[in-house]
Short mmCIF file of C-alpha atoms and ligand atoms in Angstrom, two decimals:
data_model
loop_
_atom_site.label_atom_id
_atom_site.label_comp_id
_atom_site.label_asym_id
_atom_site.label_seq_id
_atom_site.Cartn_x
_atom_site.Cartn_y
_atom_site.Cartn_z
CA UNK A 37 -16.22 -18.48 -1.36
CA UNK A 38 -14.15 -15.35 -1.78
CA UNK A 39 -12.67 -13.49 1.14
CA UNK A 40 -11.08 -10.49 -0.06
CA UNK A 41 -8.72 -10.14 2.84
CA UNK A 42 -7.46 -11.65 6.05
CA UNK A 43 -6.93 -8.88 8.68
CA UNK A 44 -4.05 -9.53 11.04
CA UNK A 45 -3.94 -7.75 14.52
CA UNK A 46 -0.20 -8.37 15.16
CA UNK A 47 0.56 -6.84 18.17
CA UNK A 48 -1.06 -4.74 20.94
CA UNK A 49 2.00 -2.32 21.09
CA UNK A 50 2.11 1.36 20.30
CA UNK A 51 4.20 4.25 20.88
CA UNK A 52 1.19 6.38 20.92
CA UNK A 53 -1.71 6.96 23.19
CA UNK A 54 -4.27 8.78 20.90
CA UNK A 55 -7.79 9.43 23.03
CA UNK A 56 -9.84 8.09 20.65
CA UNK A 57 -8.19 4.46 20.87
CA UNK A 58 -9.61 1.35 21.82
CA UNK A 59 -6.77 -0.55 22.86
CA UNK A 60 -5.85 0.19 26.75
CA UNK A 61 -2.07 1.22 27.00
CA UNK A 62 -2.03 -0.39 30.18
CA UNK A 63 -1.87 -3.91 29.19
CA UNK A 64 1.42 -5.91 28.89
CA UNK A 65 1.05 -5.90 25.00
CA UNK A 66 1.03 -8.99 23.22
CA UNK A 67 2.08 -10.00 19.83
CA UNK A 68 0.69 -12.30 17.37
CA UNK A 69 3.02 -15.43 16.76
CA UNK A 70 4.26 -15.96 13.38
CA UNK A 71 3.49 -19.51 13.62
CA UNK A 72 0.03 -18.61 13.88
CA UNK A 73 -0.14 -16.45 10.78
CA UNK A 74 1.66 -18.30 8.85
CA UNK A 75 -0.75 -21.46 9.55
CA UNK A 76 -3.88 -19.11 8.86
CA UNK A 77 -2.13 -18.01 5.70
CA UNK A 78 -1.95 -21.77 4.57
CA UNK A 79 -5.24 -22.65 5.51
CA UNK A 80 -6.97 -19.33 3.64
CA UNK A 81 -4.83 -19.96 0.23
CA UNK A 82 -5.98 -23.17 0.40
CA UNK A 83 -9.78 -22.43 1.47
CA UNK A 84 -10.53 -19.15 -0.36
CA UNK A 85 -9.21 -17.47 -3.74
CA UNK A 86 -7.89 -15.10 -0.77
CA UNK A 87 -4.47 -13.60 -1.60
CA UNK A 88 -4.68 -10.58 0.28
CA UNK A 89 -3.44 -9.76 4.14
CA UNK A 90 -4.03 -6.57 6.28
CA UNK A 91 -1.57 -5.64 8.95
CA UNK A 92 -3.02 -3.48 12.06
CA UNK A 93 -2.83 -3.46 15.87
CA UNK A 94 -1.34 -1.06 17.93
CA UNK A 95 1.53 -0.12 15.78
CA UNK A 96 1.93 -3.17 13.58
CA UNK A 97 5.62 -2.22 12.80
CA UNK A 98 6.28 -2.72 16.51
CA UNK A 99 5.99 -6.51 16.12
CA UNK A 100 9.56 -7.94 17.12
CA UNK A 101 9.22 -10.25 13.77
CA UNK A 102 7.96 -7.85 11.89
CA UNK A 103 10.18 -8.39 8.75
CA UNK A 104 9.92 -12.22 9.41
CA UNK A 105 6.06 -11.83 8.78
CA UNK A 106 6.76 -9.53 5.77
CA UNK A 107 8.99 -12.78 4.44
CA UNK A 108 5.92 -14.83 5.49
CA UNK A 109 4.01 -13.08 2.78
CA UNK A 110 6.07 -13.07 -0.01
CA UNK A 111 6.50 -16.98 0.92
CA UNK A 112 2.96 -17.62 1.05
CA UNK A 113 2.31 -15.26 -2.04
CA UNK A 114 0.00 -13.13 -0.41
CA UNK A 115 -0.13 -9.21 -1.06
CA UNK A 116 -0.40 -6.79 1.69
CA UNK A 117 -1.42 -3.55 3.13
CA UNK A 118 -0.92 -1.75 6.60
CA UNK A 119 -2.55 0.59 8.70
CA UNK A 120 0.08 2.73 10.23
CA UNK A 121 0.29 5.80 12.77
CA UNK A 122 3.36 6.51 10.08
CA UNK A 123 5.59 6.71 13.30
CA UNK A 124 8.56 4.69 12.42
CA UNK A 125 8.41 5.27 8.67
CA UNK A 126 11.90 6.03 7.51
CA UNK A 127 12.69 2.59 9.47
CA UNK A 128 9.56 0.93 7.62
CA UNK A 129 10.57 1.96 4.08
CA UNK A 130 14.17 0.58 4.64
CA UNK A 131 12.53 -2.79 5.79
CA UNK A 132 10.32 -2.62 2.60
CA UNK A 133 12.94 -1.92 0.16
CA UNK A 134 15.42 -4.43 1.42
CA UNK A 135 13.45 -7.10 -0.49
CA UNK A 136 12.06 -6.38 -4.00
CA UNK A 137 9.04 -8.65 -3.39
CA UNK A 138 8.07 -7.27 -0.28
CA UNK A 139 7.39 -3.51 -2.01
CA UNK A 140 6.36 -5.58 -5.12
CA UNK A 141 3.06 -7.10 -2.80
CA UNK A 142 2.61 -3.88 -0.76
CA UNK A 143 -0.65 -2.55 -2.10
CA UNK A 144 -1.44 0.33 -0.15
CA UNK A 145 0.25 2.14 3.02
CA UNK A 146 -2.89 3.19 4.96
CA UNK A 147 -1.63 6.59 7.13
CA UNK A 148 -3.87 7.86 9.96
CA UNK A 149 -4.77 11.26 9.93
CA UNK A 150 -7.06 12.77 12.44
CA UNK A 151 -6.75 16.43 11.27
CA UNK A 152 -6.37 18.27 8.10
CA UNK A 153 -3.88 20.54 10.55
CA UNK A 154 -0.99 19.96 12.73
CA UNK A 155 -2.84 21.59 15.78
CA UNK A 156 -6.05 19.34 15.35
CA UNK A 157 -4.16 16.11 14.53
CA UNK A 158 -1.39 16.39 17.45
CA UNK A 159 -3.72 17.04 19.95
CA UNK A 160 -5.64 13.73 19.11
CA UNK A 161 -2.53 11.79 18.35
CA UNK A 162 0.23 13.26 19.82
CA UNK A 163 2.87 16.37 19.09
CA UNK A 164 5.35 15.82 16.38
CA UNK A 165 2.83 13.11 14.74
CA UNK A 166 1.02 15.02 12.11
CA UNK A 167 4.72 15.98 10.44
CA UNK A 168 5.38 11.99 10.91
CA UNK A 169 2.42 10.92 8.99
CA UNK A 170 3.37 13.83 6.04
CA UNK A 171 7.07 12.61 6.19
CA UNK A 172 5.63 9.07 5.52
CA UNK A 173 3.37 10.09 2.30
CA UNK A 174 6.91 12.10 1.00
CA UNK A 175 8.85 8.83 1.14
CA UNK A 176 6.27 6.47 -0.54
CA UNK A 177 5.76 9.23 -2.96
CA UNK A 178 9.81 9.28 -3.80
CA UNK A 179 9.52 5.48 -3.61
CA UNK A 180 6.46 4.50 -5.54
CA UNK A 181 4.44 3.07 -2.97
CA UNK A 182 1.01 3.86 -3.12
CA UNK A 183 -0.83 5.13 0.20
CA UNK A 184 -3.84 6.67 1.41
CA UNK A 185 -4.91 8.78 4.00
CA UNK A 186 -7.82 7.70 6.51
CA UNK A 187 -9.42 9.67 9.67
CA UNK A 188 -11.46 8.74 12.17
CA UNK A 189 -14.28 11.43 12.39
CA UNK A 190 -15.01 13.15 15.50
CA UNK A 191 -16.26 16.41 17.55
CA UNK A 192 -12.70 17.71 17.33
CA UNK A 193 -11.71 17.39 13.49
CA UNK A 194 -15.47 16.89 12.01
CA UNK A 195 -15.15 20.65 10.35
CA UNK A 196 -11.82 19.35 8.58
CA UNK A 197 -13.22 16.85 6.43
CA UNK A 198 -13.28 18.58 3.01
CA UNK A 199 -9.46 20.28 3.78
CA UNK A 200 -8.34 16.82 4.80
CA UNK A 201 -9.88 15.54 1.41
CA UNK A 202 -8.06 18.25 -0.61
CA UNK A 203 -4.75 17.74 1.19
CA UNK A 204 -5.04 13.92 0.85
CA UNK A 205 -5.52 14.43 -2.93
CA UNK A 206 -2.53 17.64 -2.71
CA UNK A 207 -0.25 15.14 -0.98
CA UNK A 208 -1.11 12.66 -4.21
CA UNK A 209 -2.87 10.14 -1.82
CA UNK A 210 -4.62 7.42 -4.23
CA UNK A 211 -7.66 7.35 -1.54
CA UNK A 212 -9.07 9.00 1.39
CA UNK A 213 -11.60 7.79 3.87
CA UNK A 214 -13.46 8.57 6.50
CA UNK A 215 -14.56 6.50 9.24
CA UNK A 216 -16.79 6.62 12.26
CA UNK A 217 -15.70 6.76 15.57
CA UNK A 218 -16.75 4.35 18.06
CA UNK A 219 -16.85 5.27 21.56
CA UNK A 220 -13.93 4.13 23.95
CA UNK A 221 -16.60 3.58 27.08
CA UNK A 222 -14.35 6.25 29.09
CA UNK A 223 -14.64 9.74 30.22
CA UNK A 224 -12.61 10.78 26.94
CA UNK A 225 -15.74 9.85 24.92
CA UNK A 226 -17.37 13.07 26.26
CA UNK A 227 -15.14 15.60 24.40
CA UNK A 228 -15.09 13.46 20.82
CA UNK A 229 -19.17 12.64 20.82
CA UNK A 230 -21.08 13.85 18.12
CA UNK A 231 -25.53 13.56 18.01
CA UNK A 232 -27.07 11.12 15.35
CA UNK A 233 -27.89 14.42 13.35
CA UNK A 234 -24.07 15.58 13.27
CA UNK A 235 -23.15 12.56 12.00
CA UNK A 236 -25.98 12.27 9.29
CA UNK A 237 -24.28 15.89 8.02
CA UNK A 238 -20.93 14.55 8.21
CA UNK A 239 -21.89 11.82 5.79
CA UNK A 240 -23.60 14.08 3.48
CA UNK A 241 -20.22 15.88 3.14
CA UNK A 242 -18.25 13.09 2.63
CA UNK A 243 -20.80 12.51 -0.07
CA UNK A 244 -20.45 15.93 -1.86
CA UNK A 245 -16.57 15.56 -1.37
CA UNK A 246 -16.85 12.43 -3.20
CA UNK A 247 -18.29 14.14 -6.24
CA UNK A 248 -16.04 16.91 -5.85
CA UNK A 249 -12.47 15.33 -5.71
CA UNK A 250 -10.61 13.27 -8.29
CA UNK A 251 -9.49 10.80 -5.94
CA UNK A 252 -11.79 7.75 -4.57
CA UNK A 253 -13.46 8.75 -1.22
CA UNK A 254 -14.52 6.12 1.02
CA UNK A 255 -16.54 5.76 4.21
CA UNK A 256 -15.93 2.03 5.23
CA UNK A 257 -18.78 0.79 7.66
CA UNK A 258 -20.64 2.31 10.48
CA UNK A 259 -22.52 5.50 9.02
CA UNK A 260 -26.31 5.90 9.20
CA UNK A 261 -28.05 3.85 6.95
CA UNK A 262 -32.20 2.89 6.28
CA UNK A 263 -31.51 -0.73 5.67
CA UNK A 264 -31.80 -2.51 9.17
CA UNK A 265 -30.07 -5.44 7.60
CA UNK A 266 -26.79 -3.96 6.47
CA UNK A 267 -24.21 -6.44 5.53
CA UNK A 268 -20.97 -5.02 6.56
CA UNK A 269 -17.67 -6.32 5.03
CA UNK A 270 -16.95 -8.59 7.64
CA UNK A 271 -20.87 -10.10 8.06
CA UNK A 272 -20.01 -10.62 4.00
CA UNK A 273 -17.08 -12.91 4.64
CA UNK A 274 -15.27 -10.41 2.60
CA UNK A 275 -12.76 -9.54 5.38
CA UNK A 276 -11.75 -11.86 8.52
CA UNK A 277 -10.20 -10.85 11.13
CA UNK A 278 -7.86 -12.51 13.52
CA UNK A 279 -7.12 -10.72 17.11
CA UNK A 280 -3.99 -9.96 18.35
CA UNK A 281 -4.47 -13.64 20.69
CA UNK A 282 -4.85 -15.73 17.45
CA UNK A 283 -8.72 -15.82 17.77
CA UNK A 284 -10.95 -14.88 14.80
CA UNK A 285 -13.65 -12.66 15.33
CA UNK A 286 -15.70 -10.01 13.94
CA UNK A 287 -13.44 -6.94 13.25
CA UNK A 288 -10.98 -4.93 14.23
CA UNK A 289 -13.63 -2.33 16.23
CA UNK A 290 -14.30 -5.43 18.33
CA UNK A 291 -10.98 -7.08 19.00
CA UNK A 292 -9.93 -6.44 22.85
CA UNK A 293 -12.82 -4.41 23.72
CA UNK A 294 -14.31 -5.81 26.72
CA UNK A 295 -17.92 -6.75 26.78
CA UNK A 296 -20.70 -7.27 29.62
CA UNK A 297 -19.88 -10.82 28.72
CA UNK A 298 -23.54 -11.64 27.37
CA UNK A 299 -22.83 -12.32 24.08
CA UNK A 300 -19.19 -12.87 22.46
CA UNK A 301 -17.74 -11.66 19.05
CA UNK A 302 -15.16 -14.56 19.06
CA UNK A 303 -15.87 -17.22 16.72
CA UNK A 304 -12.65 -19.87 18.13
CA UNK A 305 -9.24 -20.09 18.60
CA UNK A 306 -6.78 -20.45 15.51
CA UNK A 307 -4.55 -21.84 17.69
CA UNK A 308 -6.85 -24.80 18.51
CA UNK A 309 -8.98 -25.12 15.65
CA UNK A 310 -8.61 -24.86 12.00
CA UNK A 311 -9.49 -21.63 9.92
CA UNK A 312 -12.89 -23.10 7.92
CA UNK A 313 -14.02 -24.43 11.82
CA UNK A 314 -13.60 -21.16 13.60
CA UNK A 315 -15.02 -19.38 10.11
CA UNK A 316 -18.55 -21.85 10.30
CA UNK A 317 -18.47 -20.75 14.03
CA UNK A 318 -18.29 -16.83 12.97
CA UNK A 319 -21.11 -17.34 10.12
CA UNK A 320 -23.47 -18.72 13.10
CA UNK A 321 -22.58 -15.46 15.30
CA UNK A 322 -23.51 -13.60 12.54
CA UNK A 323 -26.56 -15.31 11.76
CA UNK A 324 -27.52 -15.15 15.33
CA UNK A 325 -27.46 -11.23 15.41
CA UNK A 326 -29.63 -10.80 12.28
CA UNK A 327 -31.73 -13.15 13.73
CA UNK A 328 -32.17 -11.06 17.31
CA UNK A 329 -32.06 -8.20 15.50
CA UNK A 330 -35.37 -9.40 13.28
CA UNK A 331 -36.56 -9.72 17.23
CA UNK A 332 -35.96 -6.85 18.45
CA UNK A 333 -37.57 -4.83 15.03
CA UNK A 334 -40.89 -7.00 15.85
CA UNK A 335 -41.25 -5.15 18.88
CA UNK A 336 -40.86 -2.23 17.42
CA UNK A 337 -39.43 0.81 15.39
CA UNK A 338 -35.09 0.78 15.93
CA UNK A 339 -34.00 4.10 17.35
CA UNK A 340 -32.04 6.69 15.54
CA UNK A 341 -28.56 5.26 16.56
CA UNK A 342 -29.58 1.69 15.60
CA UNK A 343 -29.40 2.68 12.04
CA UNK A 344 -25.33 2.94 12.69
CA UNK A 345 -24.80 -0.16 12.01
CA UNK A 346 -21.36 -0.66 13.98
CA UNK A 347 -23.17 1.33 17.06
CA UNK A 348 -25.49 -1.02 16.89
CA UNK A 349 -23.72 -4.18 16.37
CA UNK A 350 -21.62 -2.95 19.52
CA UNK A 351 -24.33 -2.62 21.52
CA UNK A 352 -25.47 -5.81 20.64
CA UNK A 353 -21.99 -7.76 21.82
CA UNK A 354 -22.37 -5.59 25.16
CA UNK A 355 -19.54 -3.00 24.12
CA UNK A 356 -19.25 0.31 24.32
CA UNK A 357 -21.61 2.31 21.98
CA UNK A 358 -23.66 5.66 21.48
CA UNK A 359 -26.98 6.19 22.36
CA UNK A 360 -29.07 8.79 24.08
CA UNK A 361 -26.80 11.86 24.02
CA UNK A 362 -23.56 10.14 24.68
CA UNK A 363 -21.39 6.64 25.30
CA UNK A 364 -23.17 3.77 27.01
CA UNK A 365 -21.44 0.43 27.73
CA UNK A 366 -19.82 -1.35 30.87
CA UNK A 367 -17.20 0.80 31.48
CA UNK A 368 -18.79 4.11 30.49
CA UNK A 369 -17.59 6.09 33.66
CA UNK A 370 -14.01 4.82 33.26
CA UNK A 371 -11.45 7.57 32.99
CA UNK A 372 -8.93 5.18 30.61
CA UNK A 373 -9.53 1.45 30.76
CA UNK A 374 -5.55 1.96 32.25
CA UNK A 375 -5.08 -1.93 32.96
CA UNK A 376 -8.69 -2.60 34.50
CA UNK A 377 -8.82 -5.89 32.45
CA UNK A 378 -5.52 -7.37 34.16
CA UNK A 379 -3.90 -6.75 37.25
CA UNK A 380 -0.36 -7.52 35.90
CA UNK A 381 1.56 -4.68 33.90
CA UNK A 382 4.82 -5.42 32.56
CA UNK A 383 7.05 -1.97 31.73
CA UNK A 384 9.61 -2.27 29.41
CA UNK A 385 11.04 -0.59 25.86
CA UNK A 386 11.35 -2.38 22.55
CA UNK A 387 12.97 -0.43 19.89
CA UNK A 388 11.62 2.98 20.33
CA UNK A 389 8.56 1.89 21.64
CA UNK A 390 7.32 2.14 25.26
CA UNK A 391 5.74 -0.71 26.12
CA UNK A 392 3.45 -1.55 29.04
CA UNK A 393 2.38 1.40 30.78
CA UNK A 394 1.79 4.58 29.25
CA UNK A 395 4.06 7.42 27.46
CA UNK A 396 1.59 10.28 29.17
CA UNK A 397 0.12 10.64 32.47
CA UNK A 398 -3.65 10.03 32.15
CA UNK A 399 -5.91 12.83 31.23
CA UNK A 400 -8.22 14.19 33.40
CA UNK A 401 -11.37 15.13 31.59
CA UNK A 402 -14.56 16.56 32.79
CA UNK A 403 -18.21 14.74 31.73
CA UNK A 404 -19.84 16.93 30.09
CA UNK A 405 -22.85 14.90 29.27
CA UNK A 406 -25.90 14.93 31.37
C1 SAM B 175 -6.11 1.03 15.89
S1 SAM B 175 -5.37 2.07 14.69
C2 SAM B 175 -3.82 0.62 14.32
C3 SAM B 175 -3.28 1.29 13.25
C4 SAM B 175 -1.85 2.22 13.76
N1 SAM B 175 -1.84 1.99 14.99
C5 SAM B 175 -3.03 3.26 13.55
O1 SAM B 175 -3.19 4.31 14.34
O2 SAM B 175 -2.97 3.74 12.11
C6 SAM B 175 -6.29 1.11 12.97
C7 SAM B 175 -7.25 2.32 12.68
O3 SAM B 175 -8.05 2.67 13.64
C8 SAM B 175 -8.57 3.94 14.22
N2 SAM B 175 -9.54 3.66 15.47
C9 SAM B 175 -8.69 3.56 16.82
N3 SAM B 175 -9.57 3.76 17.50
C10 SAM B 175 -10.81 4.25 17.21
C11 SAM B 175 -12.31 4.41 17.88
N4 SAM B 175 -12.60 4.42 18.60
N5 SAM B 175 -13.63 4.10 16.49
C12 SAM B 175 -12.89 4.13 15.19
N6 SAM B 175 -11.81 3.87 14.41
C13 SAM B 175 -10.84 4.01 15.52
C14 SAM B 175 -6.98 4.23 14.17
O4 SAM B 175 -7.31 5.60 14.05
C15 SAM B 175 -6.40 4.01 13.06
O5 SAM B 175 -7.44 4.19 11.78
S1 SF4 B 176 -1.52 4.84 17.27
FE1 SF4 B 176 -3.10 3.40 16.47
S2 SF4 B 176 -2.89 1.94 17.94
FE2 SF4 B 176 -1.33 3.36 18.74
S3 SF4 B 176 -2.70 4.48 20.15
FE3 SF4 B 176 -3.06 5.93 18.31
S4 SF4 B 176 -5.30 4.75 17.20
FE4 SF4 B 176 -4.37 3.33 18.92
S1 SF4 B 177 -18.87 -3.36 13.98
FE1 SF4 B 177 -19.91 -4.95 13.56
S2 SF4 B 177 -21.17 -3.69 11.84
FE2 SF4 B 177 -19.43 -2.75 12.36
S3 SF4 B 177 -17.87 -3.82 10.87
FE3 SF4 B 177 -17.43 -4.59 12.66
S4 SF4 B 177 -19.16 -6.69 12.83
FE4 SF4 B 177 -19.47 -5.00 11.15
#
């Protein structure tokens, strides 16, 4: 068996409060223990041919033992990449360069860039963020570190797909990638919503962009497909995802997102079971999802939204999803989760990160969908 990479959701901490983010900024942040990561890397090395780790979060660079994690990746003979908002990049570059093996094993820095213009990106992610990503890209180029830009498309930035592709090419990114927005299950979704026809139009434009640009253009998962049994990378076991609580789950789009309790995408707690046992259970969850889909198809044709694999997957597991002309899910009428899922919130500051509690007041957004 070959697993392309193990994705670790290493922390819930973040300095930002992006409009589209699936995390709940009011929850007391958790960090994935380094010891658990070491256990998983050891097991992955012996079971699979896997040798690649992806670090995500929250903002992965805010893990209190971030440098220890890099050393563990080196010690276990893995390569690595990370997804980052770019906020701490000058510090991160120093941490990477401090040990030559850390840099040698870094395959890419994935910067999130949600607009080709400062105004659009900063509206979604917060003032100053666009310039920080651009600085990060410049530093990567200066230090010979490959980087890519990834955009989550939504109603506010859908007009900037081509411009973002050209920007990525101009600043020296090795790749640009466009993802489909999953709803947060809050009133924020109203301002970010795109109809199925708009998604299909965006998909066509991305494909045309791919034919024009000299760098690869990616569309990871989620976009429309005729094939009802589309098999995504996690379903193929090409990616294994470990959430911030140390549990093997389906993927980072599910991690920490509350469902209605009818089904779980969590295979097991890796503190208590081996990776191979959790993986075996995960395959059972995936198999059941496919069997149940066949049952739904037998009852009638799939709706248009059900042809968007991630959306259909989120719906199946009782999580926020697009349906009809807007978002549906367990908390679709909530302004923001804002601690609704855990009553105890600790406030504090780690490094330059505000932890627990939001840096901004909750936004008041009108509900515009019917
Ligand atoms: C959760 S973030 C973690 C890494 C880092 N904090 C960042 O923003 O790059 C990983 C990626 O998920 C994307 N993301 C956040 N909310 C999303 C949503 N609702 N649907 C799809 N992708 C989302 C982010 O834009 C980012 O590119
Ligand atoms: S920077 Fe990443 S983790 Fe932080 S709020 Fe934005 S999308 Fe979420
Ligand atoms: S949401 Fe479901 S379909 Fe989409 S990548 Fe994750 S596991 Fe696959």
